[in-house]
Amino acid sequence: MKDLLRLRTSLSEEIETLLNEQIKVEAHSSAVYLAMSSWCNRQGFDGSAGYFLKQSGEEREHMLKLFNYVNDLGGRALSPEITNVPQEYDSFRSVFEAALEQEIFVTKQFNRMADSCMKARDYITFQFIQWFLKEQIEEEYVARRALELFEVIGEEGVGRFEIDKRIPKIEYEKP
Ligand SMILES: [Fe+2]
Ligand SMILES: [Fe+2]
């Protein structure tokens, strides 16, 4: 029966599992960004609160893109259970450090998935995830630029106020 069911999709069990894991990672990212938005809001960092809220929405879109892909191919997309969402941060800067770390982790995940797709000769999924690999260039760029503002502007005096104002204006110009 299980074998028969497997015929409903061209996805291998391994790739389907990896895609579901990534659905969970994107959903987790979305939840983490939402908590970051709330933390910034509580501290009076309005610009950053808006920035993280927007990021949270984008991560949910990423999740749905993966989710729909799995189902469209006849697979079984799983609605993920999200745990381990930090609600508190030690400092304004540490929020952005965590954000960059998260994006670097996601890039690595997609690289691993690309690797698995090649090994499994799943070229259709390989092609599908190209969009995400490209997107990660932008995601990492923006997260890194945000963190760099802490160095460039400095946190003393009205520094944090300036940083917060500039965070939502960071843009990646696609080559
Ligand atoms: Fe994402
Ligand atoms: Fe992201």
CSV table of N, CA and C and ligand atoms in Angstrom, one decimal:
chain,number,residue,atom,x,y,z
A,1,MET,N,0.8,-1.2,0.0
A,1,MET,CA,0.0,0.0,0.0
A,1,MET,C,0.9,1.3,0.0
A,2,LYS,N,1.9,1.2,0.9
A,2,LYS,CA,2.8,2.4,1.0
A,2,LYS,C,3.4,2.6,-0.4
A,3,ASP,N,3.9,1.6,-1.0
A,3,ASP,CA,4.5,1.7,-2.3
A,3,ASP,C,3.6,2.3,-3.3
A,4,LEU,N,2.4,1.9,-3.3
A,4,LEU,CA,1.4,2.4,-4.2
A,4,LEU,C,1.1,3.8,-4.0
A,5,LEU,N,1.1,4.2,-2.7
A,5,LEU,CA,0.9,5.6,-2.4
A,5,LEU,C,2.0,6.5,-2.9
A,6,ARG,N,3.2,5.9,-2.8
A,6,ARG,CA,4.4,6.7,-3.2
A,6,ARG,C,4.3,7.0,-4.7
A,7,LEU,N,3.5,6.2,-5.4
A,7,LEU,CA,3.4,6.5,-6.9
A,7,LEU,C,2.5,7.7,-7.2
A,8,ARG,N,1.9,8.2,-6.1
A,8,ARG,CA,1.1,9.4,-6.3
A,8,ARG,C,1.9,10.7,-6.6
A,9,THR,N,3.2,10.5,-6.3
A,9,THR,CA,4.1,11.7,-6.4
A,9,THR,C,5.4,11.3,-7.0
A,10,SER,N,6.0,12.2,-7.8
A,10,SER,CA,7.3,11.9,-8.3
A,10,SER,C,8.4,12.3,-7.3
A,11,LEU,N,8.0,12.9,-6.2
A,11,LEU,CA,8.9,13.2,-5.1
A,11,LEU,C,9.4,12.0,-4.4
A,12,SER,N,10.7,11.9,-4.2
A,12,SER,CA,11.2,10.8,-3.4
A,12,SER,C,10.9,11.1,-1.9
A,13,GLU,N,10.9,10.1,-1.1
A,13,GLU,CA,10.5,10.2,0.3
A,13,GLU,C,11.6,11.2,0.9
A,14,GLU,N,12.8,11.0,0.5
A,14,GLU,CA,13.9,11.9,1.1
A,14,GLU,C,13.7,13.3,0.8
A,15,ILE,N,13.4,13.6,-0.5
A,15,ILE,CA,13.2,15.0,-0.9
A,15,ILE,C,11.9,15.6,-0.2
A,16,GLU,N,10.9,14.8,-0.2
A,16,GLU,CA,9.7,15.3,0.4
A,16,GLU,C,9.9,15.7,1.9
A,17,THR,N,10.7,14.8,2.6
A,17,THR,CA,11.0,15.1,4.0
A,17,THR,C,11.8,16.4,4.1
A,18,LEU,N,12.8,16.5,3.2
A,18,LEU,CA,13.6,17.8,3.3
A,18,LEU,C,12.7,19.0,3.0
A,19,LEU,N,11.8,18.9,2.1
A,19,LEU,CA,11.0,20.0,1.8
A,19,LEU,C,10.1,20.4,3.0
A,20,ASN,N,9.6,19.3,3.6
A,20,ASN,CA,8.7,19.6,4.8
A,20,ASN,C,9.6,20.2,5.9
A,21,GLU,N,10.8,19.8,6.0
A,21,GLU,CA,11.7,20.4,7.1
A,21,GLU,C,11.9,21.8,6.8
A,22,GLN,N,12.0,22.2,5.5
A,22,GLN,CA,12.2,23.6,5.1
A,22,GLN,C,11.0,24.4,5.3
A,23,ILE,N,9.8,23.8,5.1
A,23,ILE,CA,8.6,24.4,5.4
A,23,ILE,C,8.6,24.9,6.9
A,24,LYS,N,9.1,24.0,7.7
A,24,LYS,CA,9.1,24.2,9.1
A,24,LYS,C,10.1,25.4,9.4
A,25,VAL,N,11.3,25.3,8.8
A,25,VAL,CA,12.3,26.4,9.0
A,25,VAL,C,11.7,27.7,8.6
A,26,GLU,N,11.0,27.8,7.5
A,26,GLU,CA,10.5,29.1,7.1
A,26,GLU,C,9.4,29.6,8.0
A,27,ALA,N,8.6,28.7,8.5
A,27,ALA,CA,7.5,29.0,9.4
A,27,ALA,C,8.1,29.5,10.8
A,28,HIS,N,9.2,28.8,11.1
A,28,HIS,CA,9.9,29.2,12.4
A,28,HIS,C,10.5,30.6,12.2
A,29,SER,N,11.1,30.8,11.1
A,29,SER,CA,11.7,32.2,10.8
A,29,SER,C,10.6,33.2,10.9
A,30,SER,N,9.5,32.9,10.3
A,30,SER,CA,8.4,33.9,10.3
A,30,SER,C,8.0,34.2,11.8
A,31,ALA,N,7.9,33.2,12.6
A,31,ALA,CA,7.5,33.3,14.0
A,31,ALA,C,8.6,34.1,14.8
A,32,VAL,N,9.8,33.8,14.5
A,32,VAL,CA,10.9,34.5,15.2
A,32,VAL,C,10.9,36.0,14.8
A,33,TYR,N,10.8,36.3,13.5
A,33,TYR,CA,10.7,37.7,13.1
A,33,TYR,C,9.5,38.4,13.8
A,34,LEU,N,8.4,37.7,13.9
A,34,LEU,CA,7.3,38.3,14.6
A,34,LEU,C,7.6,38.7,16.0
A,35,ALA,N,8.3,37.8,16.7
A,35,ALA,CA,8.7,38.1,18.1
A,35,ALA,C,9.7,39.2,18.2
A,36,MET,N,10.6,39.3,17.2
A,36,MET,CA,11.5,40.4,17.1
A,36,MET,C,10.8,41.7,16.9
A,37,SER,N,9.8,41.7,16.1
A,37,SER,CA,9.0,42.9,15.9
A,37,SER,C,8.4,43.4,17.1
A,38,SER,N,7.8,42.4,17.9
A,38,SER,CA,7.2,42.8,19.2
A,38,SER,C,8.2,43.3,20.2
A,39,TRP,N,9.4,42.7,20.2
A,39,TRP,CA,10.4,43.2,21.2
A,39,TRP,C,10.8,44.6,20.8
A,40,CYS,N,11.1,44.8,19.5
A,40,CYS,CA,11.5,46.2,19.1
A,40,CYS,C,10.4,47.2,19.4
A,41,ASN,N,9.1,46.8,19.2
A,41,ASN,CA,8.0,47.7,19.5
A,41,ASN,C,8.0,48.1,21.0
A,42,ARG,N,8.2,47.1,21.8
A,42,ARG,CA,8.2,47.3,23.3
A,42,ARG,C,9.3,48.3,23.7
A,43,GLN,N,10.4,48.2,22.9
A,43,GLN,CA,11.6,49.1,23.3
A,43,GLN,C,11.5,50.5,22.7
A,44,GLY,N,10.5,50.7,21.9
A,44,GLY,CA,10.4,52.0,21.2
A,44,GLY,C,11.1,52.1,19.9
A,45,PHE,N,11.5,50.9,19.3
A,45,PHE,CA,12.2,50.9,18.0
A,45,PHE,C,11.2,50.6,16.9
A,46,ASP,N,10.5,51.7,16.6
A,46,ASP,CA,9.4,51.6,15.7
A,46,ASP,C,9.7,51.2,14.3
A,47,GLY,N,10.8,51.7,13.8
A,47,GLY,CA,11.3,51.4,12.4
A,47,GLY,C,11.6,49.9,12.3
A,48,SER,N,12.3,49.4,13.3
A,48,SER,CA,12.7,48.0,13.3
A,48,SER,C,11.5,47.1,13.5
A,49,ALA,N,10.6,47.5,14.3
A,49,ALA,CA,9.4,46.7,14.5
A,49,ALA,C,8.7,46.5,13.2
A,50,GLY,N,8.6,47.6,12.4
A,50,GLY,CA,7.9,47.5,11.1
A,50,GLY,C,8.7,46.6,10.1
A,51,TYR,N,10.0,46.7,10.2
A,51,TYR,CA,11.0,46.0,9.3
A,51,TYR,C,10.8,44.5,9.6
A,52,PHE,N,10.8,44.1,10.9
A,52,PHE,CA,10.7,42.7,11.2
A,52,PHE,C,9.3,42.1,10.9
A,53,LEU,N,8.3,43.0,11.0
A,53,LEU,CA,6.9,42.5,10.7
A,53,LEU,C,6.9,42.2,9.2
A,54,LYS,N,7.5,43.0,8.4
A,54,LYS,CA,7.5,42.7,7.0
A,54,LYS,C,8.3,41.5,6.7
A,55,GLN,N,9.4,41.3,7.4
A,55,GLN,CA,10.2,40.1,7.2
A,55,GLN,C,9.4,38.8,7.5
A,56,SER,N,8.7,39.0,8.6
A,56,SER,CA,7.8,37.8,9.1
A,56,SER,C,6.8,37.4,8.0
A,57,GLY,N,6.2,38.4,7.3
A,57,GLY,CA,5.3,38.1,6.3
A,57,GLY,C,6.0,37.5,5.1
A,58,GLU,N,7.2,37.9,4.8
A,58,GLU,CA,7.9,37.3,3.6
A,58,GLU,C,8.3,35.9,3.9
A,59,GLU,N,8.6,35.6,5.2
A,59,GLU,CA,9.0,34.2,5.5
A,59,GLU,C,7.7,33.3,5.4
A,60,ARG,N,6.6,33.8,5.7
A,60,ARG,CA,5.4,33.0,5.6
A,60,ARG,C,5.1,32.7,4.1
A,61,GLU,N,5.4,33.7,3.3
A,61,GLU,CA,5.2,33.5,1.8
A,61,GLU,C,6.2,32.4,1.3
A,62,HIS,N,7.4,32.4,1.8
A,62,HIS,CA,8.4,31.4,1.5
A,62,HIS,C,7.8,30.0,1.9
A,63,MET,N,7.3,30.0,3.1
A,63,MET,CA,6.7,28.7,3.6
A,63,MET,C,5.6,28.2,2.7
A,64,LEU,N,4.7,29.1,2.3
A,64,LEU,CA,3.6,28.7,1.4
A,64,LEU,C,4.1,28.3,0.0
A,65,LYS,N,5.1,28.9,-0.5
A,65,LYS,CA,5.7,28.6,-1.8
A,65,LYS,C,6.1,27.1,-1.7
A,66,LEU,N,6.8,26.7,-0.7
A,66,LEU,CA,7.3,25.4,-0.5
A,66,LEU,C,6.1,24.4,-0.3
A,67,PHE,N,5.2,24.9,0.5
A,67,PHE,CA,4.0,24.1,0.9
A,67,PHE,C,3.2,23.7,-0.3
A,68,ASN,N,2.9,24.7,-1.2
A,68,ASN,CA,2.2,24.5,-2.4
A,68,ASN,C,2.9,23.6,-3.4
A,69,TYR,N,4.2,23.8,-3.4
A,69,TYR,CA,5.0,23.0,-4.3
A,69,TYR,C,4.8,21.5,-4.0
A,70,VAL,N,5.0,21.2,-2.7
A,70,VAL,CA,4.8,19.8,-2.3
A,70,VAL,C,3.5,19.2,-2.6
A,71,ASN,N,2.4,20.0,-2.3
A,71,ASN,CA,1.1,19.5,-2.6
A,71,ASN,C,0.8,19.4,-4.1
A,72,ASP,N,1.3,20.4,-4.9
A,72,ASP,CA,1.1,20.4,-6.3
A,72,ASP,C,1.7,19.2,-7.0
A,73,LEU,N,2.8,18.7,-6.4
A,73,LEU,CA,3.4,17.5,-7.0
A,73,LEU,C,2.8,16.2,-6.5
A,74,GLY,N,1.7,16.3,-5.7
A,74,GLY,CA,1.1,15.1,-5.2
A,74,GLY,C,1.7,14.6,-3.9
A,75,GLY,N,2.6,15.4,-3.3
A,75,GLY,CA,3.2,15.0,-2.0
A,75,GLY,C,2.3,15.4,-0.9
A,76,ARG,N,2.8,15.3,0.3
A,76,ARG,CA,2.0,15.6,1.5
A,76,ARG,C,2.7,16.7,2.3
A,77,ALA,N,2.3,18.0,2.1
A,77,ALA,CA,2.8,19.1,2.8
A,77,ALA,C,2.3,19.1,4.2
A,78,LEU,N,3.2,19.3,5.2
A,78,LEU,CA,2.7,19.2,6.6
A,78,LEU,C,2.7,20.6,7.2
A,79,SER,N,1.6,20.9,7.9
A,79,SER,CA,1.5,22.2,8.6
A,79,SER,C,2.4,22.0,9.8
A,80,PRO,N,3.4,22.8,9.9
A,80,PRO,CA,4.5,22.6,10.9
A,80,PRO,C,4.1,23.1,12.3
A,81,GLU,N,4.6,22.4,13.3
A,81,GLU,CA,4.4,22.8,14.7
A,81,GLU,C,5.6,23.7,15.0
A,82,ILE,N,5.4,24.9,15.5
A,82,ILE,CA,6.5,25.8,15.8
A,82,ILE,C,6.7,25.9,17.3
A,83,THR,N,7.9,25.6,17.7
A,83,THR,CA,8.3,25.8,19.1
A,83,THR,C,9.6,26.6,19.1
A,84,ASN,N,10.0,26.9,20.3
A,84,ASN,CA,11.4,27.6,20.5
A,84,ASN,C,11.5,28.9,19.8
A,85,VAL,N,10.5,29.8,20.1
A,85,VAL,CA,10.6,31.1,19.5
A,85,VAL,C,11.0,32.1,20.6
A,86,PRO,N,12.2,32.6,20.6
A,86,PRO,CA,12.7,33.5,21.6
A,86,PRO,C,11.8,34.8,21.6
A,87,GLN,N,11.4,35.2,22.8
A,87,GLN,CA,10.6,36.4,22.9
A,87,GLN,C,11.3,37.6,23.5
A,88,GLU,N,12.5,37.3,24.1
A,88,GLU,CA,13.3,38.3,24.8
A,88,GLU,C,14.7,38.4,24.2
A,89,TYR,N,15.2,39.6,24.1
A,89,TYR,CA,16.6,39.8,23.7
A,89,TYR,C,17.3,40.7,24.6
A,90,ASP,N,18.7,40.5,24.6
A,90,ASP,CA,19.5,41.2,25.6
A,90,ASP,C,19.7,42.7,25.2
A,91,SER,N,19.7,42.9,23.9
A,91,SER,CA,19.9,44.3,23.4
A,91,SER,C,19.4,44.5,22.0
A,92,PHE,N,19.3,45.7,21.6
A,92,PHE,CA,18.9,46.0,20.2
A,92,PHE,C,19.7,45.3,19.2
A,93,ARG,N,21.0,45.4,19.4
A,93,ARG,CA,22.0,44.8,18.5
A,93,ARG,C,21.8,43.3,18.4
A,94,SER,N,21.6,42.7,19.5
A,94,SER,CA,21.6,41.2,19.5
A,94,SER,C,20.4,40.7,18.7
A,95,VAL,N,19.4,41.5,18.5
A,95,VAL,CA,18.2,41.1,17.7
A,95,VAL,C,18.7,40.9,16.2
A,96,PHE,N,19.6,41.9,15.8
A,96,PHE,CA,20.0,41.8,14.4
A,96,PHE,C,21.1,40.8,14.2
A,97,GLU,N,21.8,40.5,15.3
A,97,GLU,CA,22.8,39.4,15.2
A,97,GLU,C,22.1,38.1,15.0
A,98,ALA,N,21.0,37.9,15.8
A,98,ALA,CA,20.2,36.7,15.7
A,98,ALA,C,19.6,36.6,14.3
A,99,ALA,N,19.1,37.7,13.7
A,99,ALA,CA,18.5,37.7,12.4
A,99,ALA,C,19.5,37.3,11.3
A,100,LEU,N,20.7,37.8,11.4
A,100,LEU,CA,21.7,37.4,10.4
A,100,LEU,C,22.0,36.0,10.5
A,101,GLU,N,22.2,35.5,11.7
A,101,GLU,CA,22.5,34.1,12.0
A,101,GLU,C,21.4,33.2,11.3
A,102,GLN,N,20.2,33.6,11.5
A,102,GLN,CA,19.1,32.8,11.0
A,102,GLN,C,19.1,32.8,9.5
A,103,GLU,N,19.4,33.9,8.8
A,103,GLU,CA,19.5,33.9,7.4
A,103,GLU,C,20.6,33.0,6.8
A,104,ILE,N,21.7,33.1,7.5
A,104,ILE,CA,22.9,32.3,7.1
A,104,ILE,C,22.5,30.8,7.2
A,105,PHE,N,21.8,30.5,8.3
A,105,PHE,CA,21.4,29.1,8.5
A,105,PHE,C,20.5,28.6,7.4
A,106,VAL,N,19.6,29.5,7.0
A,106,VAL,CA,18.6,29.2,5.9
A,106,VAL,C,19.4,29.0,4.6
A,107,THR,N,20.3,29.8,4.3
A,107,THR,CA,21.1,29.6,3.1
A,107,THR,C,21.8,28.3,3.1
A,108,LYS,N,22.4,27.9,4.2
A,108,LYS,CA,23.0,26.6,4.3
A,108,LYS,C,22.1,25.5,4.1
A,109,GLN,N,20.9,25.6,4.6
A,109,GLN,CA,19.8,24.6,4.4
A,109,GLN,C,19.5,24.4,3.0
A,110,PHE,N,19.4,25.5,2.2
A,110,PHE,CA,19.0,25.4,0.8
A,110,PHE,C,20.2,24.8,0.0
A,111,ASN,N,21.4,25.1,0.4
A,111,ASN,CA,22.6,24.5,-0.2
A,111,ASN,C,22.6,23.0,-0.1
A,112,ARG,N,22.2,22.6,1.2
A,112,ARG,CA,22.2,21.2,1.4
A,112,ARG,C,21.1,20.5,0.6
A,113,MET,N,20.0,21.2,0.5
A,113,MET,CA,18.9,20.7,-0.3
A,113,MET,C,19.3,20.5,-1.8
A,114,ALA,N,20.0,21.5,-2.3
A,114,ALA,CA,20.4,21.5,-3.7
A,114,ALA,C,21.3,20.3,-3.9
A,115,ASP,N,22.1,20.1,-2.9
A,115,ASP,CA,23.0,18.9,-2.9
A,115,ASP,C,22.3,17.6,-3.0
A,116,SER,N,21.3,17.5,-2.1
A,116,SER,CA,20.4,16.3,-2.1
A,116,SER,C,19.6,16.1,-3.4
A,117,CYS,N,19.2,17.2,-3.9
A,117,CYS,CA,18.4,17.1,-5.2
A,117,CYS,C,19.3,16.6,-6.3
A,118,MET,N,20.5,17.0,-6.3
A,118,MET,CA,21.5,16.6,-7.4
A,118,MET,C,21.7,15.1,-7.2
A,119,LYS,N,22.0,14.7,-5.9
A,119,LYS,CA,22.3,13.3,-5.7
A,119,LYS,C,21.1,12.4,-6.0
A,120,ALA,N,19.9,12.9,-5.7
A,120,ALA,CA,18.6,12.1,-6.0
A,120,ALA,C,18.2,12.3,-7.4
A,121,ARG,N,18.9,13.1,-8.2
A,121,ARG,CA,18.5,13.4,-9.6
A,121,ARG,C,17.1,14.0,-9.7
A,122,ASP,N,16.8,14.7,-8.7
A,122,ASP,CA,15.5,15.4,-8.7
A,122,ASP,C,15.7,16.8,-9.2
A,123,TYR,N,15.7,16.9,-10.6
A,123,TYR,CA,16.0,18.2,-11.2
A,123,TYR,C,14.9,19.2,-11.1
A,124,ILE,N,13.7,18.6,-11.0
A,124,ILE,CA,12.5,19.5,-10.9
A,124,ILE,C,12.5,20.3,-9.6
A,125,THR,N,12.9,19.6,-8.5
A,125,THR,CA,13.0,20.3,-7.2
A,125,THR,C,14.2,21.2,-7.2
A,126,PHE,N,15.3,20.7,-7.8
A,126,PHE,CA,16.5,21.5,-7.9
A,126,PHE,C,16.2,22.8,-8.6
A,127,GLN,N,15.5,22.8,-9.7
A,127,GLN,CA,15.1,24.0,-10.4
A,127,GLN,C,14.2,24.9,-9.5
A,128,PHE,N,13.3,24.2,-8.8
A,128,PHE,CA,12.3,25.0,-8.0
A,128,PHE,C,13.1,25.8,-6.9
A,129,ILE,N,14.1,25.2,-6.3
A,129,ILE,CA,14.7,25.9,-5.2
A,129,ILE,C,15.7,26.9,-5.6
A,130,GLN,N,15.9,27.1,-7.0
A,130,GLN,CA,16.8,28.1,-7.4
A,130,GLN,C,16.3,29.5,-7.0
A,131,TRP,N,15.0,29.7,-7.0
A,131,TRP,CA,14.4,30.9,-6.6
A,131,TRP,C,14.8,31.3,-5.2
A,132,PHE,N,14.8,30.3,-4.3
A,132,PHE,CA,15.1,30.5,-2.9
A,132,PHE,C,16.6,30.8,-2.7
A,133,LEU,N,17.5,30.1,-3.5
A,133,LEU,CA,18.9,30.3,-3.4
A,133,LEU,C,19.2,31.8,-3.8
A,134,LYS,N,18.6,32.3,-4.8
A,134,LYS,CA,18.7,33.6,-5.3
A,134,LYS,C,18.2,34.6,-4.2
A,135,GLU,N,17.0,34.3,-3.7
A,135,GLU,CA,16.4,35.1,-2.6
A,135,GLU,C,17.3,35.3,-1.4
A,136,GLN,N,18.1,34.2,-1.1
A,136,GLN,CA,19.0,34.3,0.1
A,136,GLN,C,20.1,35.3,-0.1
A,137,ILE,N,20.5,35.6,-1.3
A,137,ILE,CA,21.5,36.6,-1.5
A,137,ILE,C,21.0,37.9,-0.9
A,138,GLU,N,19.7,38.2,-1.3
A,138,GLU,CA,19.1,39.4,-0.8
A,138,GLU,C,18.9,39.4,0.7
A,139,GLU,N,18.4,38.3,1.2
A,139,GLU,CA,18.1,38.2,2.6
A,139,GLU,C,19.3,38.3,3.5
A,140,GLU,N,20.4,37.7,3.0
A,140,GLU,CA,21.7,37.9,3.8
A,140,GLU,C,22.2,39.3,3.7
A,141,TYR,N,22.1,39.9,2.5
A,141,TYR,CA,22.6,41.2,2.3
A,141,TYR,C,21.9,42.2,3.2
A,142,VAL,N,20.6,42.2,3.3
A,142,VAL,CA,19.8,43.1,4.1
A,142,VAL,C,20.1,42.9,5.6
A,143,ALA,N,20.2,41.6,6.0
A,143,ALA,CA,20.4,41.3,7.4
A,143,ALA,C,21.8,41.8,7.8
A,144,ARG,N,22.8,41.7,6.9
A,144,ARG,CA,24.2,42.1,7.2
A,144,ARG,C,24.3,43.6,7.2
A,145,ARG,N,23.6,44.2,6.2
A,145,ARG,CA,23.6,45.7,6.2
A,145,ARG,C,23.0,46.3,7.5
A,146,ALA,N,22.0,45.7,8.0
A,146,ALA,CA,21.3,46.2,9.2
A,146,ALA,C,22.3,46.1,10.3
A,147,LEU,N,23.0,45.0,10.5
A,147,LEU,CA,24.0,44.8,11.6
A,147,LEU,C,25.1,45.8,11.4
A,148,GLU,N,25.5,46.1,10.2
A,148,GLU,CA,26.6,47.0,9.9
A,148,GLU,C,26.3,48.4,10.4
A,149,LEU,N,25.0,48.8,10.4
A,149,LEU,CA,24.6,50.1,10.8
A,149,LEU,C,25.1,50.4,12.2
A,150,PHE,N,25.2,49.3,13.0
A,150,PHE,CA,25.6,49.5,14.4
A,150,PHE,C,27.0,49.9,14.5
A,151,GLU,N,27.8,49.5,13.5
A,151,GLU,CA,29.3,49.8,13.5
A,151,GLU,C,29.4,51.2,12.9
A,152,VAL,N,28.7,51.4,11.8
A,152,VAL,CA,28.9,52.7,11.0
A,152,VAL,C,28.4,53.9,11.8
A,153,ILE,N,27.2,53.7,12.4
A,153,ILE,CA,26.6,54.9,13.1
A,153,ILE,C,27.0,54.9,14.5
A,154,GLY,N,27.2,53.8,15.2
A,154,GLY,CA,27.5,53.7,16.6
A,154,GLY,C,26.3,53.8,17.4
A,155,GLU,N,26.3,53.2,18.6
A,155,GLU,CA,25.1,53.2,19.4
A,155,GLU,C,25.0,54.3,20.4
A,156,GLU,N,26.1,55.1,20.5
A,156,GLU,CA,26.1,56.2,21.6
A,156,GLU,C,25.1,57.3,21.2
A,157,GLY,N,24.8,58.1,22.2
A,157,GLY,CA,23.9,59.3,21.9
A,157,GLY,C,22.6,58.9,21.2
A,158,VAL,N,22.4,59.6,20.1
A,158,VAL,CA,21.2,59.3,19.4
A,158,VAL,C,21.4,58.2,18.3
A,159,GLY,N,22.5,57.4,18.5
A,159,GLY,CA,22.9,56.4,17.6
A,159,GLY,C,21.8,55.4,17.3
A,160,ARG,N,21.2,54.8,18.4
A,160,ARG,CA,20.2,53.8,18.2
A,160,ARG,C,19.0,54.3,17.5
A,161,PHE,N,18.7,55.6,17.8
A,161,PHE,CA,17.5,56.3,17.2
A,161,PHE,C,17.8,56.4,15.7
A,162,GLU,N,19.0,56.7,15.3
A,162,GLU,CA,19.4,56.8,13.9
A,162,GLU,C,19.3,55.5,13.2
A,163,ILE,N,19.9,54.5,13.9
A,163,ILE,CA,19.9,53.1,13.3
A,163,ILE,C,18.5,52.7,13.0
A,164,ASP,N,17.6,52.9,14.0
A,164,ASP,CA,16.2,52.4,13.9
A,164,ASP,C,15.5,53.1,12.7
A,165,LYS,N,15.9,54.4,12.5
A,165,LYS,CA,15.3,55.1,11.4
A,165,LYS,C,15.7,54.5,10.0
A,166,ARG,N,17.0,54.1,10.0
A,166,ARG,CA,17.5,53.6,8.7
A,166,ARG,C,17.2,52.2,8.4
A,167,ILE,N,17.0,51.4,9.4
A,167,ILE,CA,16.7,49.9,9.1
A,167,ILE,C,15.7,49.7,8.0
A,168,PRO,N,14.5,50.3,8.1
A,168,PRO,CA,13.5,50.0,7.1
A,168,PRO,C,13.8,50.5,5.7
A,169,LYS,N,14.9,51.3,5.6
A,169,LYS,CA,15.2,51.9,4.3
A,169,LYS,C,16.3,51.0,3.5
A,170,ILE,N,16.8,50.0,4.2
A,170,ILE,CA,17.8,49.2,3.5
A,170,ILE,C,17.2,48.5,2.3
A,171,GLU,N,17.9,48.6,1.2
A,171,GLU,CA,17.4,47.9,0.0
A,171,GLU,C,18.5,47.2,-0.7
A,172,TYR,N,18.1,46.1,-1.3
A,172,TYR,CA,19.1,45.4,-2.1
A,172,TYR,C,18.8,45.7,-3.6
A,173,GLU,N,19.8,46.2,-4.3
A,173,GLU,CA,19.6,46.4,-5.7
A,173,GLU,C,20.0,45.2,-6.5
A,174,LYS,N,19.0,44.6,-7.1
A,174,LYS,CA,19.3,43.4,-7.9
A,174,LYS,C,20.1,43.7,-9.0
A,175,PRO,N,21.2,42.9,-9.2
A,175,PRO,CA,22.1,43.2,-10.3
A,175,PRO,C,21.4,42.9,-11.7
B,1,FE,FE,12.8,32.5,3.9
B,2,FE,FE,14.7,35.0,5.2
